[in-house]
CSV table of C-alpha atoms in Angstrom, one decimal:
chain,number,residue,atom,x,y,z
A,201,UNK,CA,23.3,-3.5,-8.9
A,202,UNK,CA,19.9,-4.6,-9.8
A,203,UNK,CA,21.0,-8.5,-8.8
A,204,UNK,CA,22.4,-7.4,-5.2
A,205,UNK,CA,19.0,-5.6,-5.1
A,206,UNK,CA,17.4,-8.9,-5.2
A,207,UNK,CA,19.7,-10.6,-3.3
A,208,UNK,CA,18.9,-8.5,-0.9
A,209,UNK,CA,15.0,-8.9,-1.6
A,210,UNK,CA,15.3,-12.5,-1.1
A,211,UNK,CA,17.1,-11.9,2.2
A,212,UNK,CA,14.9,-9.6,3.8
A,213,UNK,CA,11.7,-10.2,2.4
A,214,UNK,CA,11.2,-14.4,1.1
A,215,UNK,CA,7.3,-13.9,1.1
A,216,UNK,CA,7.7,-11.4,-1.8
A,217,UNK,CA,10.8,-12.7,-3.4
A,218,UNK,CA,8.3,-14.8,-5.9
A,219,UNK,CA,6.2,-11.7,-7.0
A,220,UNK,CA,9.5,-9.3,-7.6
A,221,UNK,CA,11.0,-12.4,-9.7
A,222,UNK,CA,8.1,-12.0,-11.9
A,223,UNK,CA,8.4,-8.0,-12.6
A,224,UNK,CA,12.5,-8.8,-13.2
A,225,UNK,CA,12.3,-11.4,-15.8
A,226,UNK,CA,9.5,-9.9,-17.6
A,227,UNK,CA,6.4,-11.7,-19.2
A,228,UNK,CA,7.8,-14.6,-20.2
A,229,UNK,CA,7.7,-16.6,-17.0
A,230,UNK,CA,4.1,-15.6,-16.2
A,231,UNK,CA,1.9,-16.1,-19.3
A,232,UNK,CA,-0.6,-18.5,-17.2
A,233,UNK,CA,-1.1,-15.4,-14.9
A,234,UNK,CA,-1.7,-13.0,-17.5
A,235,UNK,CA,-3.7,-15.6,-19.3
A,236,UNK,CA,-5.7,-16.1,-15.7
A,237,UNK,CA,-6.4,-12.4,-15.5
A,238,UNK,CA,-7.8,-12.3,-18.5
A,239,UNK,CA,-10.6,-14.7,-17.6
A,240,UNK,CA,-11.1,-13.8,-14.2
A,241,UNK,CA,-11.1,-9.8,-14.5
A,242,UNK,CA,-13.3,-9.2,-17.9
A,243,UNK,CA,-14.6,-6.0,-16.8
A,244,UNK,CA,-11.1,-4.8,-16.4
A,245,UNK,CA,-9.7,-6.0,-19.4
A,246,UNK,CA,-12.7,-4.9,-21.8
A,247,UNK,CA,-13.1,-1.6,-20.3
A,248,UNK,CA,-12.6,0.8,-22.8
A,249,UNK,CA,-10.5,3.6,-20.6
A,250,UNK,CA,-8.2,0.6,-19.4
A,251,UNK,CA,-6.6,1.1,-15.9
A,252,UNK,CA,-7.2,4.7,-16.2
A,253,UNK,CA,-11.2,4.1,-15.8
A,254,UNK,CA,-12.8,6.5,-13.1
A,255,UNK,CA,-14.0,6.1,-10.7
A,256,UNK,CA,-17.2,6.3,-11.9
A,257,UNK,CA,-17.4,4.5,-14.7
A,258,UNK,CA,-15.6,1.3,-12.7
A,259,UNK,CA,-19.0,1.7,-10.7
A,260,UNK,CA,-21.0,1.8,-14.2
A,261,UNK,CA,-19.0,-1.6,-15.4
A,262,UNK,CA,-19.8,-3.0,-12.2
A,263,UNK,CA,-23.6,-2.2,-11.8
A,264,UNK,CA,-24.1,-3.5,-15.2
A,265,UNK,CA,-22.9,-6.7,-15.1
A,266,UNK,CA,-25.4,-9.6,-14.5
A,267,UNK,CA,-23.6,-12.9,-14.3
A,268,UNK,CA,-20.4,-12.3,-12.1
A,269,UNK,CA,-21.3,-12.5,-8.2
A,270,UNK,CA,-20.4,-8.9,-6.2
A,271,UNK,CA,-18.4,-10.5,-4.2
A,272,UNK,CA,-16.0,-7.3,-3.4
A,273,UNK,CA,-18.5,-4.1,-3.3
A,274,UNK,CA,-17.4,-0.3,-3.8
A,275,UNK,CA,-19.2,2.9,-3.2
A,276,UNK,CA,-19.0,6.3,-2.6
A,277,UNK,CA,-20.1,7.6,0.9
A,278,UNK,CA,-22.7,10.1,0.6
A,279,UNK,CA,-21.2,12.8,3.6
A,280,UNK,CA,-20.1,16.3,4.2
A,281,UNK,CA,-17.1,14.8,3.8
A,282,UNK,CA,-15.5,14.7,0.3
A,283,UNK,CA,-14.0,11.4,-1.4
A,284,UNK,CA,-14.3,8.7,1.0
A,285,UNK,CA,-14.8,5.3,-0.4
A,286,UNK,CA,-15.4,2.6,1.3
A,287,UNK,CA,-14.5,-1.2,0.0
A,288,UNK,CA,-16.6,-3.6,1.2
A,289,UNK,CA,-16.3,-7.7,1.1
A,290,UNK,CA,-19.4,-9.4,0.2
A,291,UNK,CA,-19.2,-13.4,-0.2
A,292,UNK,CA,-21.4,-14.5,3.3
A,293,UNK,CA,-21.1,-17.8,2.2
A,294,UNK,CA,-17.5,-18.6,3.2
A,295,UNK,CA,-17.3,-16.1,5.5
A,296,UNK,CA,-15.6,-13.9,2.9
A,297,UNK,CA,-12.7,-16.0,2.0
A,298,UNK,CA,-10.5,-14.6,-0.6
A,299,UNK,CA,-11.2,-16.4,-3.7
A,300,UNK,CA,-10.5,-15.5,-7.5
A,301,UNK,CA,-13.8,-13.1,-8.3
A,302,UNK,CA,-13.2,-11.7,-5.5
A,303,UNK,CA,-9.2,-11.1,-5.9
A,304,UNK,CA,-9.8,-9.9,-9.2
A,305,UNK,CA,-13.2,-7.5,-8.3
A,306,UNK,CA,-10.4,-5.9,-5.4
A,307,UNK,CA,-8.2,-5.5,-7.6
A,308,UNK,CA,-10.4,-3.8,-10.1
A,309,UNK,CA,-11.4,-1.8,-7.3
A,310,UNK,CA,-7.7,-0.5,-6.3
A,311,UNK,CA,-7.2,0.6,-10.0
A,312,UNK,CA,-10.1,2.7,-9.7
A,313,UNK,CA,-9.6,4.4,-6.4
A,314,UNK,CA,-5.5,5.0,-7.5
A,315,UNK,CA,-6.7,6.7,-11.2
A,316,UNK,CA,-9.1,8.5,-9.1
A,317,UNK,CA,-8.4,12.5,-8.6
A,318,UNK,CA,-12.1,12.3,-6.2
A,319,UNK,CA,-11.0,10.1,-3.8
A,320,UNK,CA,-9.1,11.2,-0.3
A,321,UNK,CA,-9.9,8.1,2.0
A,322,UNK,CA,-10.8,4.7,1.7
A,323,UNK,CA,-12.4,2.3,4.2
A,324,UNK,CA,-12.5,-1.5,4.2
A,325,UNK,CA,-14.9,-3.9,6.2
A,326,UNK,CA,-17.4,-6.4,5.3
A,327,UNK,CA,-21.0,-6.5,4.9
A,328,UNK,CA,-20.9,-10.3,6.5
A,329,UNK,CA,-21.5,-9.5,10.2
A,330,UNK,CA,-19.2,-11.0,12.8
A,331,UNK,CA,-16.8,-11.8,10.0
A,332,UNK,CA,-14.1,-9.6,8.2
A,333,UNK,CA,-12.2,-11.9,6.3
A,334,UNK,CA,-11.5,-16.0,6.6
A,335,UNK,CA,-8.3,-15.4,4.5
A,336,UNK,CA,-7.7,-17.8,1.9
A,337,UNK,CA,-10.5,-20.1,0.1
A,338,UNK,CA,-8.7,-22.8,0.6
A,339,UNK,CA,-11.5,-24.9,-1.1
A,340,UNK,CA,-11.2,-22.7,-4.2
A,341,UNK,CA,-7.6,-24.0,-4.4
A,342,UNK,CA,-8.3,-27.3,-4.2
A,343,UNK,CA,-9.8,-27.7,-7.5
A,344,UNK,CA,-7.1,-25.8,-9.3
A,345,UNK,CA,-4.7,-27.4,-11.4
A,346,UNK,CA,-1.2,-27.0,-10.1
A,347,UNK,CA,0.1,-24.8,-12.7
A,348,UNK,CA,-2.9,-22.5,-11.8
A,349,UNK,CA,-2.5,-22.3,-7.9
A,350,UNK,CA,1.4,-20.2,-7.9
A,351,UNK,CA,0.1,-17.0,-10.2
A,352,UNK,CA,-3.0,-17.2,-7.8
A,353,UNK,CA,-1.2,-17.0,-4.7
A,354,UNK,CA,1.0,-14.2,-6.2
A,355,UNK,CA,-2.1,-12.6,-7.7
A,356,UNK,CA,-3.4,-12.1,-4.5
A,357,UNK,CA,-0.1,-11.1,-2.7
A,358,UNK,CA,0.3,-8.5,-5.4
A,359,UNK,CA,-3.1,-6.9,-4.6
A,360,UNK,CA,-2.5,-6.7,-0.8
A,361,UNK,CA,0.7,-4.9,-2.0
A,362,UNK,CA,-1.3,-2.2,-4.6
A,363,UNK,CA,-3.7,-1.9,-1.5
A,364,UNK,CA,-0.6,-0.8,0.8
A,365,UNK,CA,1.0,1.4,-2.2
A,366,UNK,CA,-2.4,3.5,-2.9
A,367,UNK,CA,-1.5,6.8,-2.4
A,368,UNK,CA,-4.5,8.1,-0.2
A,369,UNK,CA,-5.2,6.5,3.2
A,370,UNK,CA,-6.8,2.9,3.9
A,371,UNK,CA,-8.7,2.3,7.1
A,372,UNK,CA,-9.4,-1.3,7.8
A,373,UNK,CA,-12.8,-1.7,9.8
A,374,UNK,CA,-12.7,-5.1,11.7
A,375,UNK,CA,-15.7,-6.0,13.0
A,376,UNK,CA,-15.6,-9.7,13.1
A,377,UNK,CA,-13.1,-12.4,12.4
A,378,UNK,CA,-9.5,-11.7,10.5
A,379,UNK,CA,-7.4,-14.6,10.0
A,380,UNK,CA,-4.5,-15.6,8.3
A,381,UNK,CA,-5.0,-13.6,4.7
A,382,UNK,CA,-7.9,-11.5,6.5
A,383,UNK,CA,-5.7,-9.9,8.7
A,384,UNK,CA,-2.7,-9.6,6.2
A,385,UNK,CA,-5.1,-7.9,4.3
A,386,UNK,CA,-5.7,-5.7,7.4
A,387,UNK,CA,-1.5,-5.2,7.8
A,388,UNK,CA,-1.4,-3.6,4.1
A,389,UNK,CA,-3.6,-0.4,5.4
A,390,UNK,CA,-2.3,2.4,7.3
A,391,UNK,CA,-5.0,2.2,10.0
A,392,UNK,CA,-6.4,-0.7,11.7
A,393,UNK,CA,-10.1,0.3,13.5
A,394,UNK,CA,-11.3,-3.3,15.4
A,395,UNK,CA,-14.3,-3.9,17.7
A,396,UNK,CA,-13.5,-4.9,21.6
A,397,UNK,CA,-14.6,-8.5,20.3
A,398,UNK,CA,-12.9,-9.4,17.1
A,399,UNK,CA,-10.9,-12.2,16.6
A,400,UNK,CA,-7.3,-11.6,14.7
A,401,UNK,CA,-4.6,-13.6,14.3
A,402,UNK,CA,-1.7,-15.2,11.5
A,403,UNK,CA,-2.8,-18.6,11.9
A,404,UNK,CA,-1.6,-20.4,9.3
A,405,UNK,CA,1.1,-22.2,11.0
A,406,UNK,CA,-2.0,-25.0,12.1
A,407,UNK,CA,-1.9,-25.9,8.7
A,408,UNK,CA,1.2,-26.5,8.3
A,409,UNK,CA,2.0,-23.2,6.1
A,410,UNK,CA,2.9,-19.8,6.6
A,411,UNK,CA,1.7,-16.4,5.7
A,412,UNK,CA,2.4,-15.5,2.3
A,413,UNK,CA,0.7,-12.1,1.7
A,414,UNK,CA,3.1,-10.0,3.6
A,415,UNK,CA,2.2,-10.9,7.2
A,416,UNK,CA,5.8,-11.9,8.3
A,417,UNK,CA,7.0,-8.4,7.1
A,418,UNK,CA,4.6,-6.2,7.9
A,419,UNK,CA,3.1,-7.8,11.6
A,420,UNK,CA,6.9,-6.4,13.0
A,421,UNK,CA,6.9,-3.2,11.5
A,422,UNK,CA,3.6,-2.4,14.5
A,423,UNK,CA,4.6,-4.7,17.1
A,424,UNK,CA,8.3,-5.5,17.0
A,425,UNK,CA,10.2,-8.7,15.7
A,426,UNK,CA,10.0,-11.0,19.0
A,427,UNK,CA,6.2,-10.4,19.4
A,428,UNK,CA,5.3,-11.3,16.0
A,429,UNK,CA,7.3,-14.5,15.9
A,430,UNK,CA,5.3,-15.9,19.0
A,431,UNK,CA,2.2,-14.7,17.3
A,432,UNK,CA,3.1,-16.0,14.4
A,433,UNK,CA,5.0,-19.7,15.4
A,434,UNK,CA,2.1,-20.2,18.2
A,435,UNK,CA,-0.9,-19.3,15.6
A,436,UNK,CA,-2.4,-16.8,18.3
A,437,UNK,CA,-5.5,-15.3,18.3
A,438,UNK,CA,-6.2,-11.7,20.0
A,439,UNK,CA,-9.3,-9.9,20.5
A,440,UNK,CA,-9.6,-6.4,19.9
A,441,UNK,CA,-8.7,-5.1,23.0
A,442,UNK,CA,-5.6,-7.4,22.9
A,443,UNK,CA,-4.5,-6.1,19.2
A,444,UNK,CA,-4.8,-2.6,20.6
A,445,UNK,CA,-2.6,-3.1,23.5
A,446,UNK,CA,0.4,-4.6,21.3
A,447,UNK,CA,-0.4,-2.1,18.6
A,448,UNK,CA,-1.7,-3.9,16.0
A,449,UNK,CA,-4.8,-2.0,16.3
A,450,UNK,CA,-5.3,1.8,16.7
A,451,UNK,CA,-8.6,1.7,18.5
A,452,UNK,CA,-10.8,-1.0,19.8
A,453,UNK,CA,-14.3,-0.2,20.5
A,454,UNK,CA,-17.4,-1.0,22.1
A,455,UNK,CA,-19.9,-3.3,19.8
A,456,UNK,CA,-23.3,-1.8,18.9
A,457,UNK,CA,-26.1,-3.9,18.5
A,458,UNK,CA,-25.9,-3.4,14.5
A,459,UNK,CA,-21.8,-5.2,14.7
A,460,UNK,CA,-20.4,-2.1,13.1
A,461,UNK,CA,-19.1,-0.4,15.8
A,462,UNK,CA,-15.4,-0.2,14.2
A,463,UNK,CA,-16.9,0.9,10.7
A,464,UNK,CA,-18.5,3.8,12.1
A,465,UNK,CA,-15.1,4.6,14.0
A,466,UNK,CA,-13.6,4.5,11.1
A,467,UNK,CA,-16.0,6.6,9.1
A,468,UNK,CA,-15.1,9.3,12.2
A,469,UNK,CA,-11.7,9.1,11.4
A,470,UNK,CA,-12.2,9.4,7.3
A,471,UNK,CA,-13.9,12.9,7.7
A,472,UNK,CA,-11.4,14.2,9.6
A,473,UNK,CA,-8.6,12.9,6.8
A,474,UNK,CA,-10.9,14.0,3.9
A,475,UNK,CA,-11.2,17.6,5.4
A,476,UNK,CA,-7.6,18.1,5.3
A,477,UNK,CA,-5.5,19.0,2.2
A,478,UNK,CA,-5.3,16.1,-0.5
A,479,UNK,CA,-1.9,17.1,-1.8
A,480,UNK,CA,-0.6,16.9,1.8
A,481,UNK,CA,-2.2,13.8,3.2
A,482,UNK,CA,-1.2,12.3,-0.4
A,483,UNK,CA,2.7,13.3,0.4
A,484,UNK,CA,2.5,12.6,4.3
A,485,UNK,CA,1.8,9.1,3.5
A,486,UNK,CA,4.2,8.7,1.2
A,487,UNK,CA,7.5,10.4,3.2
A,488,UNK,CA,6.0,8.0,6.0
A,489,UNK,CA,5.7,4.7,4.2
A,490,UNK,CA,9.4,5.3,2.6
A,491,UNK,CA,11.0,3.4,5.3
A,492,UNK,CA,8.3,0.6,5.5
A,493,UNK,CA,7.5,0.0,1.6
A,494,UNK,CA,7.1,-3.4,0.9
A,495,UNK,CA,9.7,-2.7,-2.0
A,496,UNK,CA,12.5,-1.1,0.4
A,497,UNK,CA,15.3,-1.7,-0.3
A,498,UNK,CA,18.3,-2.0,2.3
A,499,UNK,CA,21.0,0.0,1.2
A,500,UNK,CA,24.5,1.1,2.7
A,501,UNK,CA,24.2,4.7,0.8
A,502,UNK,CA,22.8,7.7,2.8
């Protein structure tokens, strides 16, 4: 069974096939990725609560810390509202591009907000304005060694995936710009908020790649198999307005001044999730995201 399983992986999900093959054959194939962890996520490794840190101590370990860049900031809003958090990318310098601090810092973050009984929503923008997320730091990647760039990659597929699977609500905030891993990054929440003029799009076909953080499975699942392909084989870029129209985007609204229009959408939307019963929203999400799980399985029993 558990061989057709991945037979069946590799058929209907390729993107993820490499991150699945890692959690089958155990540690043994991935030492230079636990090895890479360890280097690159200190403050997770060294905590003394583990992965079942709270919340607020993860924002303790962070604050402390002196000589690792926030690239990937978390806090707590202060509202009537109870438990919203809001995740918020930090790097202005390459327009947020997703590179190892900040891969690990997320991931840090995710561990937190899933071990956290305080948390009911979370949000995710940037604090860069005009820009959510460039996807990839390509530049990063260049001066890895080879054996170092595949348990990156898969790193950072894997957290999109733990964003997706947290078990309260994520509202993506789009502001600005969201390409190629920006916007798969924006596919793993439940809720996509975008200002009238962002810029989205899976663009990585102009270089000669494809997405590889989920985008070909989840862009279908909101606006249908045929749709994504051209988006996807024509590396098309959509405003707002556009996403919303397809229904890659729940709202798209007016810009402010400030460029936060969506965020503050978003933060609407949060209070009315975080006044509603915890328990509930925590099992509606998961009864709805059976069918669309990235690790759904497709199965001829009822």
């Amino acid at each position: 069974p558990d061989n057709q399983k991945i037979r069946l992986w590799y058929q209907y999900y390729p993107t993820m096939f490499s991150s699945l093959l890692f959690r089958r054959m155990g540690n043994s194939l991935r030492p230079s990725l636990r090895d890479y962890s360890r280097k690159q996520a200190p403050q997770l490794m060294s905590t003394p609560a583990g992965v079942g840190a709270s919340y607020s101590a993860f924002k303790l370990t962070r604050s402390s810390s002196t000589d690792t860049p926030v690239d990937f900031e978390v806090k707590e809003l202060q509202d009537d509202a109870p438990g919203i958090v809001v995740f918020a990318f930090n790097r202005p310098e390459v327009k947020n591009a997703l590179g190892r601090n900040l891969v690990a810092q997320m991931e840090s973050a995710i561990i937190s907000a899933r071990n956290s009984r305080d948390t009911r929503v979370v949000i995710l923008r940037s604090n860069v304005p005009g820009v959510f997320c460039a996807g990839a730091d390509l530049k990063e990647r260049k001066t890895m060694k080879e054996e170092e760039v595949g348990p990156a990659v898969a790193r950072g597929r894997q957290a999109m995936t733990d964003l997706s699977e947290l078990p309260v609500p994520v509202i993506a905030a789009i502001d600005g710009v969201a390409l190629g891993g920006g916007l798969e990054i924006a596919l793993a929440c439940d809720m996509r908020i975008m200002a009238n003029n962002a810029k989205v799009g899976l663009v990585e076909t102009r270089l000669a790649i494809i997405p590889g953080a989920g985008g070909t499975q989840r862009l279908p699942r909101l606006v249908g198999i045929a749709r994504a392909k051209e988006l996807i084989f024509c590396a098309k870029v959509l405003s707002g307005k556009e996403a919303q129209d397809i229904g890659l985007a729940e709202y798209a609204v007016e810009q402010n001044e400030a460029g936060d229009a969506a965020y503050h959408r978003a933060v609407e939307i949060a209070r009315e999730i975080a006044n509603k019963g915890p328990v509930a929203i925590k099992q509606a999400k998961k009864s709805n995201q059976h069918w669309s799980s990235d690790r759904f399985v497709y199965s001829t029993k009822g």
